[in-house]
Amino acid sequence: MSNEDETKGGIEKDKISITVDSISVEPGKSEVTHHFISTSEKVKDVDRIGPGTITAIRRGSAGNVSVARRTSNSVLVRDTDGTVRVERRNSSSADLRIALQRRVSNSSLPSIIPQVHVPETAPIMNAEDALERKGGKGAAGAFKEHMYPLDVLAEKYETHIDVEDPNKSQGLGSQKAAELLERYGPNVLTPPPSIPKWLLFLLQFTNLLMVLLEITAGATFIVWLVDRSTWPNLYIAVLLTVVIVLTCYEMFSQESKGDALTEKFRALVPEQASVVRDGVLKPLPAAEIVVGDLLRLKLGDKIPADCRVISNSGMKADQSMITGEADPVEILVHAADPNALEARNIVFNGSLVVDGGCLAVAIRTGDDTLIGAMVGLTADTGKTKGTLAADIDYFVKILAVFALVQAAVVFAVGIARGLAPVDVFINGFITIMIGNVPQGLPTTVTACLAIVAERMGRQNVFVKKLDVIETLGSCTLICTDKTGTLTMNLMSVANLWGMGMRLEGPEYQQKLAGESSSSTGNATGGDAGTNSQLFALMLVATLNSRVVLERKTEDSELVPNGDASELGLYRFFGACVKDRTGQEVEAFRAANPKLHEIPFNSAFKWQMSIHSVASQGGKQLLLIKGAPDVLLDKCSHYLGPDGTVHEKDAAFDAIYTAAYEDFGGQGERVLGFAMRPMVRSLEEELQADPRYKDELKEALIGKGARPAKDLVFVGLVTLQDPPRLEVPKAIADCHTAGVKVVMVTGDHPLTAAAIARKIGLITHPTRDLLARQRAIAPSEVPEEDVRAVVVKGSDIPAMTEADWKVLVSKQEIVFARTSPEQKLIIVKEFTKAGNVTAMTGDGVNDSPALKQAAIGVAMGLNGSDVAREAAEIVLLDDNFASIVVGIKEGRLLFANLKKSIAYSLAHLVPEVVPVLLWAFAGIPQAQGPLLALCIDLLTELVPATSLAYEEPEALIMQVPPRNVKTDKLTSFPLLFYAYGQAGMVLTGACLLVYFLTFQELGISATDIFSIDYKFFTGSGEDENYVTSDGRSYTADDQNSILAKIQGSWFLMIVCGQAAHVWVCRTSTVSLFSHGVFGNSTTNLGVVVALLLGCFVTYTPGLQGIVNSGNPNSLFILYGSLLAAGLFWGCTEARKLFSRTYPTHWLNRILGW
């Protein structure tokens, strides 16, 4: 923007300009042209994109960029390489295409939808772009209206404002407002591109695992249509279809229930508002508000747009959900700070009026508001798929290729050997597909996730999206708040200091209570005994307080309410008042009434009140407390131990500085207290000058003609928010587990560093401490020697990529004096460095960072609805230790899922081998597709799911997090175990039963391998099968034998898996030391599996459907004993080897 524009504090009308550093837009000409400084430069900042949108950008031959404004159906967006382009935004079809593209790009299928540009963020006018602004002011940097004079504001928004008396302003005309509404749309928040529920459900069927089953079911159904006599094919098709639909619905229900975030944002916006149009105050739907409208705000109103205040009636607004400021903000007409968030003459959409009222001009509506920017930032555009989903997709792709290749080979071999294509397709291709695809896997995984989520809920960790549990287990870094998460959020007074006095809390209380009434002094101009340093400190701390008594419910008792620091002071000095005066604290406060106050604000870091003090004969005192370094600049004198006033000198400054740094170094929050007798009463001052209150505030802020410099410094009070008792151990557990913990707090760097040392988050010296130890300058300390750093938020905007690369490599990191917007930068940089990052937050303005992090963790007790909706996990007790519980549960889930998958995959080998033997050797097929489905969907589910209840093996929190890029859920060692070891054992036991059963029926092994497809083909004269010794078997005999063979094979798999599940309970620890029968759910699961297996095998009516006959129980016993012996013997030997030689190269093959 031009210097002229900056000087005016506004933007010239009818002008669109694009430069490297800014973009500014105003309604007017339909098309104008400006230049980029360089075609390779990136657009880094956006001032306000005003009403209307840009619809075209064209580069001329000279490198010019043409920008055209036509309709409101497009937005200016920025690509990942920094280039600026136009995207249609409000078109439902475009939104749907964007949403579909995102959905398909995260699926395992190739894209079949035409590529559309998917912005990394919302439209370019949002808080994220403002974060790149030099100075890091965040989204507030896009505001300039708080600095405009009223006449400039009126001209800019083409509204009528009476500069002399704003309450007489006429506002917009109805016709002008209607034009603006028609041109720029309603004042509503546009949700991110989304997919209709019905379409989201249909998209579940594009999952590659489902596609494989759909192909099999469809082909089977077609075969039945061709030959209606093959009823088993219809049963298979129907059963597979039911499985597919139920599984897809299960996945749909998990995916669809998670995102009500936009609704939470919309809940902050009111439905109605009082608007001045044509000079008439009228109620209007909030959606019809346009920029330039005058809004009359009153107590209880939700603010419907971002507004600039032009007339104020003592209004206070709760903007905590937007700005993070805990206390209601006293609203002004004139800006208190260049930063819009601190200016206090800008009120934000979604804030609440808690006192007074005002007249304000709407300057941002809908998506252009601060909330609108947050809605855009909290879209899932930049978030990658969860680690569990990615691992399962990876496994399914491998499985799909493996199954298709096998099925194709079997089909080709069968055709080559002269078999009928239909027979080969049914007995070969379909059975291979069913045998290779674990149909029960989605159900098993979901059940395991639900079990762990329920267990985490009992430990105060509420999981909103099930698959994030495993991601939490893969977490490598946690960015955590301090107050209330690492600490108890229960402030208590620790130390008190004044010139010549330093006491701990109990000492002060005792000394104050026994103080002689002969004390002298003149700080307050009162009687002896009430002017001592001890009494003065109690007086300021007790009266200068915003704590109020409230009832939580109608029937409850009155309890004090305020922020943590105020309540800490209230509790401590309330007891002091009782001991010193014999009065209850509320009676003491009532006896010294508050006449005027200026609430605390983070811009000037103090709060002031004026009281009529009974102990001074009703004289009035100005009392102030706040940041010590800020107050000290306003003081010319200090109070001595005896209550006498002394002029500040170098000796005082040195003693004060040493005390302040000592307190801060101990992790204590330090507050300063000062006072000043009023020369004239407040009433007299107001009679002399009606603007006295405003002038007093300006003087205390340091503005105006006469900045306040005449206060008397009374002393310091330190408060400590003790760490939660369980936090040091939780931090130590994280370090042992290889998880880095980073503190992100708004506290002073000294306080943050001290708390970090107390809880073990920092154990190494920082650069400054190393410099002092070595008696050198901090810049001379070698970078490799610095292992712990404390970074101030003000340093973040100037940090380069090289700076971040160095910083993220440090072992111990604390960010202090950070703003909520800077959390987003921190998360992105740590994620860019390859970390799986968890981020905690509680405010609305934390929601972009919570969405950006791999795991967003919101606070359940003190968090906002928006933060809780943006996060995947909610801590019900706001306790950091609960995150560590979640990490442990996530790691346990990953380990147990591997066990479930290893167990489930093993049965696929004996399901596939009979088809291969039939295709290549021509022997009777030992298992049909229906019995294979019974294993996947019936007998295996309970044992596989029971492994989710398995207790952790040793060392689960003593190893680094898994590498999500290389350590997959289905690694080569696990697949080698499932297919090459356990699967072969099961197959061997099944083959034993297979040959024993044939032998019992009079068919030798030699006869079996000489059958060459001739065993019951159902063809006329060849119906009877004759063995080598002359035995003849009719078609019915052959059917009976085949049913018995298939029933025996099926039951052998069930019994073998019942023996197998025990050894899957541990991967390295011996089952005997872990507890053979320690998992009662597995014990029950084995019984259930055996009963179901017997039910399928022996039930007469069901036997005909699945083609099963009664097996020889003795043969099943032989096979089970063989399988159990091999399972237990081989796996215990492997586990012993892994424990004895943990670094041996064989473990890379055998250990899973």
CSV table of C-alpha atoms in Angstrom, one decimal, residues 898 902 971-978 980-981 1066-1068 1130-1131 1133-1138 1141 1144-1152:
chain,number,residue,atom,x,y,z
A,898,LYS,CA,-0.5,-56.1,15.4
A,902,ALA,CA,-1.0,-61.6,13.1
A,971,SER,CA,5.5,-55.0,8.6
A,972,PHE,CA,7.4,-57.7,6.8
A,973,PRO,CA,8.3,-59.6,10.0
A,974,LEU,CA,4.6,-59.7,10.9
A,975,LEU,CA,3.5,-60.8,7.5
A,976,PHE,CA,6.3,-63.4,7.5
A,977,TYR,CA,5.1,-64.7,10.8
A,978,ALA,CA,1.4,-64.8,9.9
A,980,GLY,CA,5.2,-68.1,6.6
A,981,GLN,CA,5.1,-69.5,10.2
A,1066,THR,CA,2.9,-61.4,23.6
A,1067,SER,CA,5.5,-60.6,20.9
A,1068,THR,CA,8.7,-60.7,23.0
A,1130,CYS,CA,8.4,-72.3,18.1
A,1131,THR,CA,7.1,-68.9,19.3
A,1133,ALA,CA,11.9,-70.2,21.3
A,1134,ARG,CA,11.6,-67.1,19.0
A,1135,LYS,CA,10.7,-64.8,21.9
A,1136,LEU,CA,13.6,-66.2,24.0
A,1137,PHE,CA,16.0,-65.5,21.1
A,1138,SER,CA,14.7,-61.9,20.8
A,1141,TYR,CA,19.9,-61.3,21.4
A,1144,HIS,CA,20.7,-59.8,16.2
A,1145,TRP,CA,20.0,-59.4,12.5
A,1146,LEU,CA,17.5,-62.3,12.6
A,1147,ASN,CA,15.2,-60.1,14.7
A,1148,ARG,CA,14.6,-57.9,11.7
A,1149,ILE,CA,13.0,-61.0,10.1
A,1150,LEU,CA,11.5,-62.9,13.0
A,1151,GLY,CA,10.6,-60.1,15.5
A,1152,TRP,CA,7.3,-58.3,15.1
